[in-house]
Coordinates of C-alpha atoms and ligand atoms in Angstrom, one line a residue:
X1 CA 115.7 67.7 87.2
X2 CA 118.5 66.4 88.9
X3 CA 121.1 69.1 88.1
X4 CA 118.7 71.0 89.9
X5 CA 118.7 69.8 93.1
X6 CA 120.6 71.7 95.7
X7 CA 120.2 69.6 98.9
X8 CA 118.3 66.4 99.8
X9 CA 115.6 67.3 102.5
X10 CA 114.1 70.9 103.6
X11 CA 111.9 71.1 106.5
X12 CA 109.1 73.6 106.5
X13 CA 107.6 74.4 110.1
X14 CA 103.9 75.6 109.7
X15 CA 101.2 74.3 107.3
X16 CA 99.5 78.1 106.8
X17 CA 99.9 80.1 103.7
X18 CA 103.9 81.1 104.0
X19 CA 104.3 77.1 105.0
X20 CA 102.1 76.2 101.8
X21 CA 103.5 78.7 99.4
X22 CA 107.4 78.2 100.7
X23 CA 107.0 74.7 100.2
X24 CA 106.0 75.2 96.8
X25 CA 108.7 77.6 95.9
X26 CA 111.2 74.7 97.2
X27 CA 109.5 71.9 95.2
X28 CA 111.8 70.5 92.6
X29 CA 115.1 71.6 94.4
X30 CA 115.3 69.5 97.4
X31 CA 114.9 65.3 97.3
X32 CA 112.0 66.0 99.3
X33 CA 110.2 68.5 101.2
X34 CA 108.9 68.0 104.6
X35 CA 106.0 70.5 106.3
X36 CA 105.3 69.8 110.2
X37 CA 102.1 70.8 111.4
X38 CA 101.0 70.9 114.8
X39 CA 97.0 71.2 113.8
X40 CA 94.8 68.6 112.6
X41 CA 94.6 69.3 108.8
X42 CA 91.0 69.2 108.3
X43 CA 89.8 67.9 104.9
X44 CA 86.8 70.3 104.2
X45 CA 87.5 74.0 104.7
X46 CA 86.8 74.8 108.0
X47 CA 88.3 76.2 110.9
X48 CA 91.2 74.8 113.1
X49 CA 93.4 76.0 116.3
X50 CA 96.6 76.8 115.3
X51 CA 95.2 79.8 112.9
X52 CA 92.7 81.9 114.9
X53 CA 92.5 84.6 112.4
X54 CA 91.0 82.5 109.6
X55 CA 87.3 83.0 111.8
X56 CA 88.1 86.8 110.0
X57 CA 87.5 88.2 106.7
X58 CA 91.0 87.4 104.5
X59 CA 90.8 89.6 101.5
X60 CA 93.1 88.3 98.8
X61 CA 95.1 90.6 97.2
X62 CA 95.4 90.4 93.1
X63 CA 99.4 90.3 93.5
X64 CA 98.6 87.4 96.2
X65 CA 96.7 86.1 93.4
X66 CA 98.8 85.8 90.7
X67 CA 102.1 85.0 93.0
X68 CA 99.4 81.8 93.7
X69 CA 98.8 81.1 90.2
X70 CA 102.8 81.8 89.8
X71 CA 103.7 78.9 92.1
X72 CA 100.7 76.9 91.6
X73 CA 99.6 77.3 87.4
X74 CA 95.8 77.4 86.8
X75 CA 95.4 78.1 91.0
X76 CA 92.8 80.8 90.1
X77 CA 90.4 78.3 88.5
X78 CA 91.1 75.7 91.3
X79 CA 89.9 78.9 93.5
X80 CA 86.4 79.4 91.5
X81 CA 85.6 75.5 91.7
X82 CA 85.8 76.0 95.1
X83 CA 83.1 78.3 95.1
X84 CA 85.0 81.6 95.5
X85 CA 83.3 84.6 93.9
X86 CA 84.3 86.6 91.6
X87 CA 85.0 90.4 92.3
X88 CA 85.6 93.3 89.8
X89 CA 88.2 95.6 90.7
X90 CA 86.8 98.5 91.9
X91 CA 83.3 98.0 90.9
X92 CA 82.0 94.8 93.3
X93 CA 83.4 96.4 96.9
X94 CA 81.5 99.4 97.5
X95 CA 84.0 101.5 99.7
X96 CA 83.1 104.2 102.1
X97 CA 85.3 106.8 103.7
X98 CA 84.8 110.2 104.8
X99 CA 83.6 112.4 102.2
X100 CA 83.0 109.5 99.6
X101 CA 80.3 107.3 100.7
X102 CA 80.5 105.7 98.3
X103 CA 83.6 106.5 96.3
X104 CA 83.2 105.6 93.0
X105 CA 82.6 102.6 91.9
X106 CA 83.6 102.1 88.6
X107 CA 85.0 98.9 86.5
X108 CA 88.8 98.6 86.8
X109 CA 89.4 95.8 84.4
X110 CA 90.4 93.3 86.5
X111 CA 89.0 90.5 88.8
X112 CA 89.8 89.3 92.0
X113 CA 88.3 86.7 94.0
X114 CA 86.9 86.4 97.4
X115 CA 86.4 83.2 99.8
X116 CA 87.3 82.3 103.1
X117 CA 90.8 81.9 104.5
X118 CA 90.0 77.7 105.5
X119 CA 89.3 77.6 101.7
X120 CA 91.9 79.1 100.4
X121 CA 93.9 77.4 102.3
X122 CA 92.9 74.0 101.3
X123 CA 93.2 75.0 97.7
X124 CA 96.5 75.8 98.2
X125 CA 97.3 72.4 100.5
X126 CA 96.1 70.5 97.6
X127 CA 98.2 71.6 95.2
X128 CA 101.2 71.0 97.8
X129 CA 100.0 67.4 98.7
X130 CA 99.9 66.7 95.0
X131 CA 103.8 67.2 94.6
X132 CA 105.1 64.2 95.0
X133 CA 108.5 65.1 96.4
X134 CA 106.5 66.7 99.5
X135 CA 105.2 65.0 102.5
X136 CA 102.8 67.3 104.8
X137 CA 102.8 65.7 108.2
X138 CA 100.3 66.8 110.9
X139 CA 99.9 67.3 114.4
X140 CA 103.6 67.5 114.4
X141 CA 104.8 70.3 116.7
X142 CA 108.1 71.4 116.3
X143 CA 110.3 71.8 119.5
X144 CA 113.1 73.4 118.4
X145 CA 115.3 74.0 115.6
X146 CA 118.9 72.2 115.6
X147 CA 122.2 73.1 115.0
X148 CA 126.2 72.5 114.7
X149 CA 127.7 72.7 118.2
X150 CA 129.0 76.5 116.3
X151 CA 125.9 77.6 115.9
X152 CA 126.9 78.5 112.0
X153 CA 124.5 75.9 110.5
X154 CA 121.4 74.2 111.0
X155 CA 120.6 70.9 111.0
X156 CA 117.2 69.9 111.1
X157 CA 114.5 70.0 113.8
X158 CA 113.1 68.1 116.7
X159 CA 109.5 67.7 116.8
X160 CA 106.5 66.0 119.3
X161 CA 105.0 63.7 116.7
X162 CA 101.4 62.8 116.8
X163 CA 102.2 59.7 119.0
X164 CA 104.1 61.9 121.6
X165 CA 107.1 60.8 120.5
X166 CA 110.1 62.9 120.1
X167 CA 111.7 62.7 116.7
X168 CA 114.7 64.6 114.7
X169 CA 114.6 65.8 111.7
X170 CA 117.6 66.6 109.5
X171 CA 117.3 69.0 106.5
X172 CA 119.8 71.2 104.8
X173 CA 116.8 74.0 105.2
X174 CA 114.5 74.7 107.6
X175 CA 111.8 77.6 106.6
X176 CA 110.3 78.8 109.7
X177 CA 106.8 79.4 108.7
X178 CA 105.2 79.2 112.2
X179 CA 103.7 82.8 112.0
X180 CA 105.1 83.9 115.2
X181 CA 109.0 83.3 114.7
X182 CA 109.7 82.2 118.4
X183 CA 112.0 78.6 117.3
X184 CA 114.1 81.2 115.2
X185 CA 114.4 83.3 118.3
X186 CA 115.2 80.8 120.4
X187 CA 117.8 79.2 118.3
X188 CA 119.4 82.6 118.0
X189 CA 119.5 83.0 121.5
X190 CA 120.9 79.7 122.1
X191 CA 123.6 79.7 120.1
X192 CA 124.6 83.8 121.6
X193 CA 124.0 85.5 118.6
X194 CA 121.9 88.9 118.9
X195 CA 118.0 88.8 118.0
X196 CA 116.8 91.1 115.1
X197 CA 115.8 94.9 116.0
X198 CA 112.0 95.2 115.5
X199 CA 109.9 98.2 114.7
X200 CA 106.6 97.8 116.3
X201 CA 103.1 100.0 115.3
X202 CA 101.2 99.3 118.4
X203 CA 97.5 99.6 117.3
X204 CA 95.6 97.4 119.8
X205 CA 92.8 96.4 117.2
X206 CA 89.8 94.5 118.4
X207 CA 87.6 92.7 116.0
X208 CA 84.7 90.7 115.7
X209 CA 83.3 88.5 113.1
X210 CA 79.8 86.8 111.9
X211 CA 78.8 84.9 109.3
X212 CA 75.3 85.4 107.7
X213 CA 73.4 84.3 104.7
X214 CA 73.3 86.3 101.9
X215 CA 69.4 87.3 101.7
X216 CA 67.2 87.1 98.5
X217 CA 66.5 90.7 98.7
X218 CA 70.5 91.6 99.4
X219 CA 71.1 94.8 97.2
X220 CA 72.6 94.1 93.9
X221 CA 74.7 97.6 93.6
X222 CA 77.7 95.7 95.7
X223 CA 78.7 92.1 96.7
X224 CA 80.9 93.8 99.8
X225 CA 81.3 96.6 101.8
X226 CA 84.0 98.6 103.4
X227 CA 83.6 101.2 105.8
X228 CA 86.4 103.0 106.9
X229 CA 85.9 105.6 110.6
X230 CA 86.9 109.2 110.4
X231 CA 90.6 109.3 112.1
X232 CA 91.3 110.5 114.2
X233 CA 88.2 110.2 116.3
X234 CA 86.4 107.5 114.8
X235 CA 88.3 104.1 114.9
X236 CA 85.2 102.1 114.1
X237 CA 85.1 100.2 110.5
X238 CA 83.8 97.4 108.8
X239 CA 84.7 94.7 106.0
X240 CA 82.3 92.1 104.4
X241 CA 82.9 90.1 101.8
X242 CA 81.1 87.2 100.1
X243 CA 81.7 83.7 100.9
X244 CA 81.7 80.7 98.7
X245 CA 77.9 78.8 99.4
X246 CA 76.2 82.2 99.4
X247 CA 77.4 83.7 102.2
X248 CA 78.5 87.2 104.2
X249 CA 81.3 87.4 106.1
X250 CA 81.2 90.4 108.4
X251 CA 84.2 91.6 110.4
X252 CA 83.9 94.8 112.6
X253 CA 86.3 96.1 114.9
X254 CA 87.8 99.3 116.5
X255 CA 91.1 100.4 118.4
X256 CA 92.2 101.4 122.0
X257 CA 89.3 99.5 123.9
X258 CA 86.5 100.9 121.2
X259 CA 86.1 97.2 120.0
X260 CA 82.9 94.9 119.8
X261 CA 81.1 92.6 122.2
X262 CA 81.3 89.0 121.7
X263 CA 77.2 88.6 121.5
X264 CA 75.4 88.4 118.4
X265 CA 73.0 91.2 119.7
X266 CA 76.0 93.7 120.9
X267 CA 77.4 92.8 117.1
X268 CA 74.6 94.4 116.1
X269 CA 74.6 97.3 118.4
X270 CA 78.3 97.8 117.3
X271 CA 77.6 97.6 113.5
X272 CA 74.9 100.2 113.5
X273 CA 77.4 102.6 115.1
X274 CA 79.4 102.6 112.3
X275 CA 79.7 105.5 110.6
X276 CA 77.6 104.6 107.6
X277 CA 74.4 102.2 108.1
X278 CA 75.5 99.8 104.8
X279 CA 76.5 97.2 107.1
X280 CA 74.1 97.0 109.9
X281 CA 71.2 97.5 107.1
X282 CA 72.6 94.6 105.0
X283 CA 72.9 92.4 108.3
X284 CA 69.8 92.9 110.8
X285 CA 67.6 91.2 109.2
X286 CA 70.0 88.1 107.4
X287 CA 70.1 85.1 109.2
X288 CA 73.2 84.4 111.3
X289 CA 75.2 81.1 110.6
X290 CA 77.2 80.7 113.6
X291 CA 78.2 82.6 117.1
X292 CA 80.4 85.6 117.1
X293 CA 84.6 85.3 116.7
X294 CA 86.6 87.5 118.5
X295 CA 90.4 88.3 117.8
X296 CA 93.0 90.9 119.2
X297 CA 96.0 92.3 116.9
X298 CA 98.1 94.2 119.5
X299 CA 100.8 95.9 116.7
X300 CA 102.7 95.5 113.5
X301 CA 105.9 94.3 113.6
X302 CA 109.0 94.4 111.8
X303 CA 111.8 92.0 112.2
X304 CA 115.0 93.2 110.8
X305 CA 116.5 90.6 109.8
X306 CA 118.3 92.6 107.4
X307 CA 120.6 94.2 109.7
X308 CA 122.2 91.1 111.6
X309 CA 125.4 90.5 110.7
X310 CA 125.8 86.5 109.5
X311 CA 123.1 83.9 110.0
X312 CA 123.0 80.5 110.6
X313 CA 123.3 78.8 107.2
X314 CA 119.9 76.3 106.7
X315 CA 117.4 78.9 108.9
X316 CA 114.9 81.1 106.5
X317 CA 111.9 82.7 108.7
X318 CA 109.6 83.9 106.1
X319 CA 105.7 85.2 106.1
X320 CA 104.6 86.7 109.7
X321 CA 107.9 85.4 111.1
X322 CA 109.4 88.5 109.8
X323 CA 106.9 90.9 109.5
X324 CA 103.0 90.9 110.8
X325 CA 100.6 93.9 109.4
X326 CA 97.5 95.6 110.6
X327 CA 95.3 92.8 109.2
X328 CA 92.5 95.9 107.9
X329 CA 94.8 96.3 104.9
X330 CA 94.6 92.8 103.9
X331 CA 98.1 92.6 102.9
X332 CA 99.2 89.2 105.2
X333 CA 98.9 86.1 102.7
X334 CA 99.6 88.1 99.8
X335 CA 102.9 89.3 100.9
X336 CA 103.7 85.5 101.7
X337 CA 103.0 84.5 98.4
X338 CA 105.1 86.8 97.1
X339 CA 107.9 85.9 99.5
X340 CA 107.4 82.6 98.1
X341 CA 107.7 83.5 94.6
X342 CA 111.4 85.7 95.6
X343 CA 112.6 82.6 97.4
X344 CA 111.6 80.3 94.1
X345 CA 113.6 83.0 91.7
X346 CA 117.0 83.5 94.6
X347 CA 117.0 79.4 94.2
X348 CA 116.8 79.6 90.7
X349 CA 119.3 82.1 90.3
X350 CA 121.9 80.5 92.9
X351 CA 121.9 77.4 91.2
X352 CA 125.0 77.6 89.6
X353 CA 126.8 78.7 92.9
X354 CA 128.7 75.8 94.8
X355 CA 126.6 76.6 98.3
X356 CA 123.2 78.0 97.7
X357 CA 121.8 77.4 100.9
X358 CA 125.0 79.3 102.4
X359 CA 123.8 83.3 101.2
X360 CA 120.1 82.3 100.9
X361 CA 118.7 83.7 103.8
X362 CA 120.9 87.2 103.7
X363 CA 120.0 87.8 100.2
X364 CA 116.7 87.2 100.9
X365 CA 116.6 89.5 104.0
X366 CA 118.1 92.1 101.7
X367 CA 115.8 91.5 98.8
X368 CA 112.3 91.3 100.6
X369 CA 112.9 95.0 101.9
X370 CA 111.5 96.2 98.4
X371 CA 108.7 93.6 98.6
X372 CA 107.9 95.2 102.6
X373 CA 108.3 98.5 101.3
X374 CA 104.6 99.0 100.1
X375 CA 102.4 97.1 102.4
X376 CA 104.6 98.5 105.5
X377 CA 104.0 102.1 104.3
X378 CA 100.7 101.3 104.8
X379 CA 100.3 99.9 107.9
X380 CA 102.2 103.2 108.4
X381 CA 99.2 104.9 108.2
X382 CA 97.9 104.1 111.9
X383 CA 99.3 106.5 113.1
X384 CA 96.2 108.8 111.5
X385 CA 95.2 107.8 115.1
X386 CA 97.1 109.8 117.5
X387 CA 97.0 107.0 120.2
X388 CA 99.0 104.5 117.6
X389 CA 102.5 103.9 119.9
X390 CA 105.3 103.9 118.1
X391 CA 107.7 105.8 116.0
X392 CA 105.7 108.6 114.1
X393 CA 107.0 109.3 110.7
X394 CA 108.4 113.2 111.1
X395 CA 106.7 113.8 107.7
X396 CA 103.7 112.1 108.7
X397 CA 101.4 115.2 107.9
X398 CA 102.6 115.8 104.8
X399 CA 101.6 112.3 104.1
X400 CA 98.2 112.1 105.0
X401 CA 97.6 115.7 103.3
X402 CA 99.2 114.0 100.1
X403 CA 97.0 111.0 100.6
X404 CA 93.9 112.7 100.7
X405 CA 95.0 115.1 97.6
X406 CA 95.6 111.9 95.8
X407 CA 92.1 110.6 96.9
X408 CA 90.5 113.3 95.3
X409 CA 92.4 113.1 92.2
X410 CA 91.7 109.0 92.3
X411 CA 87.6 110.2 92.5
X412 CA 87.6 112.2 89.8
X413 CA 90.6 110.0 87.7
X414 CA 89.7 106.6 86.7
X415 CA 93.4 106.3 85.5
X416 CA 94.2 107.4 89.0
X417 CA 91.9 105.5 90.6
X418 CA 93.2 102.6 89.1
X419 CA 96.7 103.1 89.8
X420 CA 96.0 103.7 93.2
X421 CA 94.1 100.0 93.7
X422 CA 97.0 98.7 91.9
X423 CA 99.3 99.9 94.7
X424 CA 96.7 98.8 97.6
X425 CA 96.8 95.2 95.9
X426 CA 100.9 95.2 95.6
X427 CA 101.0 95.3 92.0
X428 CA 102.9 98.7 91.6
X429 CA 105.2 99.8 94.4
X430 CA 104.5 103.2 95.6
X431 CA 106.8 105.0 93.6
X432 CA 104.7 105.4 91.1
X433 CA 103.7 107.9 93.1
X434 CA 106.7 110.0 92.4
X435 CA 105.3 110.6 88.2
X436 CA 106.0 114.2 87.7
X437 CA 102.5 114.9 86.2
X438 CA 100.6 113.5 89.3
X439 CA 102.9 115.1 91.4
X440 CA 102.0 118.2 89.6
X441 CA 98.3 117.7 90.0
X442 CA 98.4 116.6 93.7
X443 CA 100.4 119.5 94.9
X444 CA 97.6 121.3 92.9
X445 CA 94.9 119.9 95.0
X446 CA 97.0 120.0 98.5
X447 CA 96.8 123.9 97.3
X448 CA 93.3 124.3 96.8
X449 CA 92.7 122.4 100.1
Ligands
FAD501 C1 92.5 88.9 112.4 C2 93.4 88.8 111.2 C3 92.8 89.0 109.9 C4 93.7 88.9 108.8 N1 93.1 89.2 107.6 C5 93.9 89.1 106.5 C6 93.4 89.4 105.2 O1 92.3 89.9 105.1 N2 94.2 89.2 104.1 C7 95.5 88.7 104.3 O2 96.2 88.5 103.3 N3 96.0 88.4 105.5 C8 95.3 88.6 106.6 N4 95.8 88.3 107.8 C9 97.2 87.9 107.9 C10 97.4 86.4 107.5 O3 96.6 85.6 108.3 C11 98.9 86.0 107.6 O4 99.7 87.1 107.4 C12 99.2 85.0 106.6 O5 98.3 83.9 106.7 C13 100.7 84.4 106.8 O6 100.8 83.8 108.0 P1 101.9 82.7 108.3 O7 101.6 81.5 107.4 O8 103.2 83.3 108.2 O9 101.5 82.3 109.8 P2 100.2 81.6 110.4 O10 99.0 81.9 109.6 O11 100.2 82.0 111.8 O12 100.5 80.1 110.2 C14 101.5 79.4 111.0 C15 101.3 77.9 111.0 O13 102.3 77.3 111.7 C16 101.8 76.3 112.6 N5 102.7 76.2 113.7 C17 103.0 77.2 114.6 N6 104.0 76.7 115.5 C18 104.3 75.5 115.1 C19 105.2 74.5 115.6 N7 106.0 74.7 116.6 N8 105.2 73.3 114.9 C20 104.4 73.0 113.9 N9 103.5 73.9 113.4 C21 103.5 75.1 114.0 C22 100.4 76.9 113.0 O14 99.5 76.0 113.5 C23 100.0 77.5 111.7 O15 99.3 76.5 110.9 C24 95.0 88.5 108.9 C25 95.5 88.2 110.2 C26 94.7 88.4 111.3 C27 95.4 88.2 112.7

């Protein structure tokens, strides 16, 4: 293991899923690995501060869940003795858009799992507390990140730990995993080098959230629901997935100021305006388990990190540091996971090299576009809703005309079905798209249409 090694002490910054996952990833190649928290880490799954979001449904995508079981072997099975239910791929969710309410719902071959973010979480903590080479230390709020009087390489990190005290840190890496990027930022600024270029989707989401228990007369066709609007008038949708300990999680929200109350009657109200009753039916009678969460996503953003020219050598943002999606996709702690996973493989493969840590974080830049590429083309689609601010795709028409063609196809095609949830879950980029016999059919259907 030794050989291995290519520095004595990386500092992670953030205990939520990129934190978790990166510090995984960087296991057996630093002397130890240290993860600063600000929160509390609570012991059972429940909810704490520093991660509002988790009060919302967090769909777990399958390539999410096999870059888990990638970094953390067996991970699906610590995820069902938690309680997390089981899901068949295009069978369990019943899915409702315009035109298909339901679309079909057919067995896909594959299963998923769903739970709530606090638990997956935890599942993923312990596997990280277990490594003995990696010390989690909360309510430890990094300051700011440290470097050479140059500016050309990082140092470590000073931090409030939990008995006030200011402390430094030194590591040979520092992984900023604290969601919003700003101690990258500012050390960038510091040190008068230019900030990455962003691309922002501004979609100014509003959602709400409730928890219910799953009644005794609950239908058996589905164990969730999604309910998509009608862009590009109808903003209003819906998501609700089981819960380990028999439960619903219910998340309903809207865009540009058509978003729900924070009362547990005006959820109601809200839920049986949607554009299919699945939801409100399911819900208005099920007894409520707690009070109403609210949460506002104001856009998606894109850092390009890509295009700055030399970094500080010891500084890797990763997870929503570099890149935050419209959470309706689902696509957040997935994509972290498989961040984690190409970090694991670039310090695999640079291990021969006399400085890995020196092109780490520009080869990943580079080599996480591909990884963006899908989910980002995605979150693309917001701008169905004409109000979305940003920079509209000139070919955006053509898009959503191929989409829907290829939602047809995907209706009456299981194979195409399939291969479509395959791209939703990050399995298969969306080139597969480009197959000459599906381009042949969908152009045949943008025809007919
Ligand atoms: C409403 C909503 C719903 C979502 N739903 C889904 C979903 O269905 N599926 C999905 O895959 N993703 C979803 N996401 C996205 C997902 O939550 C994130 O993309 C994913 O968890 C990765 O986030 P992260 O770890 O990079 O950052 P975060 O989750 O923000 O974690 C950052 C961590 O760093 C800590 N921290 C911050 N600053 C400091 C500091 N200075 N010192 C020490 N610690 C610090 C924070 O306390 C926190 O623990 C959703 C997001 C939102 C907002």
């Amino acid at each position: 293991m030794a050989s291995t090694l290519i520095g004595k002490r990386a500092v992670v910054i953030g205990a939520g899923m990129s934190g978790l996952t990166a510090a995984g990833a960087l296991a057996n190649r630093f002397d130890q690995i240290v993860v600063l928290e600000r929160d509390t880490l609570p012991s059972e799954p429940t909810f704490r501060a520093g991660t509002p979001q988790a009060r919302h449904v967090h769909g777990l995508l399958l390539s999410g869940q096999r870059a888990l079981s990638e970094l953390f072997p067996g991970f699906e099975q610590d995820l069902a003795r938690a309680g997390a239910v089981p899901l068949r791929a295009g069978l369990d969710v019943r899915v409702e858009r315009p035109g298909y309410d339901p679309f079909p719902q057919r067995d896909l071959g594959w299963s998923g799992y769903a739970a709530s973010r606090p638990t997956i979480e935890r599942a993923v903590r312990r596997r990280v507390e277990s490594h003995p080479n990696t010390m989690l230390r909360q309510r430890c709020r990094v300051t700011e990140v440290m470097a050479s009087p140059d500016g050309t390489v990082v140092t470590g990190v000073r931090c409030e730990n939990d008995t006030g005290t200011s402390e430094t840190i030194t590591a040979d890496l520092v992984v900023d995993a604290s969601g919003r990027g700003a101690l990258t930022l500012a050390l960038l600024d510091s040190i008068g080098r230019p900030l990455p270029e962003e691309t922002t989707i501004g979609i100014d989401l509003g959602y709400a959230t409730c928890i219910f228990s799953i009644p005794d007369d609950a239908s058996t066709d589905w164990k969730g629901v999604m309910t998509f609007g009608q862009a590009p008038h109808n903003s209003r949708g819906g998501l609700m997935l089981p819960l380990e300990g028999n439960r619903w999680m219910a998340t309903i929200g809207g865009r540009h100021g058509n978003v729900p109350p924070g009362d547990a009657e005006g959820f109601l109200t809200y839920a049986k305006a949607l554009r299919t009753p699945t939801i409100y039916n399911a819900i208005k009678h099920a007894k409520r388990l707690d009070g109403v969460a609210r949460y506002g996503f104001p856009e998606s953003v894109r850092r390009h990190f890509e295009r700055l020219d030399g970094f500080p050598r010891g500084l890797l943002p990763i997870g929503d540091a570099i890149c935050r999606f419209n959470p309706v996709y689902g696509q957040g702690m997935s994509v972290a996971a498989l961040e984690a996973c190409l970090l694991k493989r670039l310090l695999r493969e640079s291990g021969e090299t006399a400085d890995p840590i020196a092109e780490l974080a520009s080869t990943f830049f580079k080599e996480m576009q591909t990884l963006i590429e899908t989910p980002w083309s995605v979150a693309v689609l917001d701008f169905a809703f004409p109000e979305t601010q940003g920079q509209r795709p000139a070919d955006f028409e053509a898009t959503l005309k191929f989409g829907i063609a290829l939602t047809r196809i995907a209706a009456e095609d299981p194979a195409v079905h399939k291969l479509t949830l395959e791209v939703q879950h990050l399995l298969k980029p969306l080139s597969v798209y480009r197959d000459p016999d599906l381009l042949r059919r969908v152009f045949v259907k943008m025809a007919e249409a």
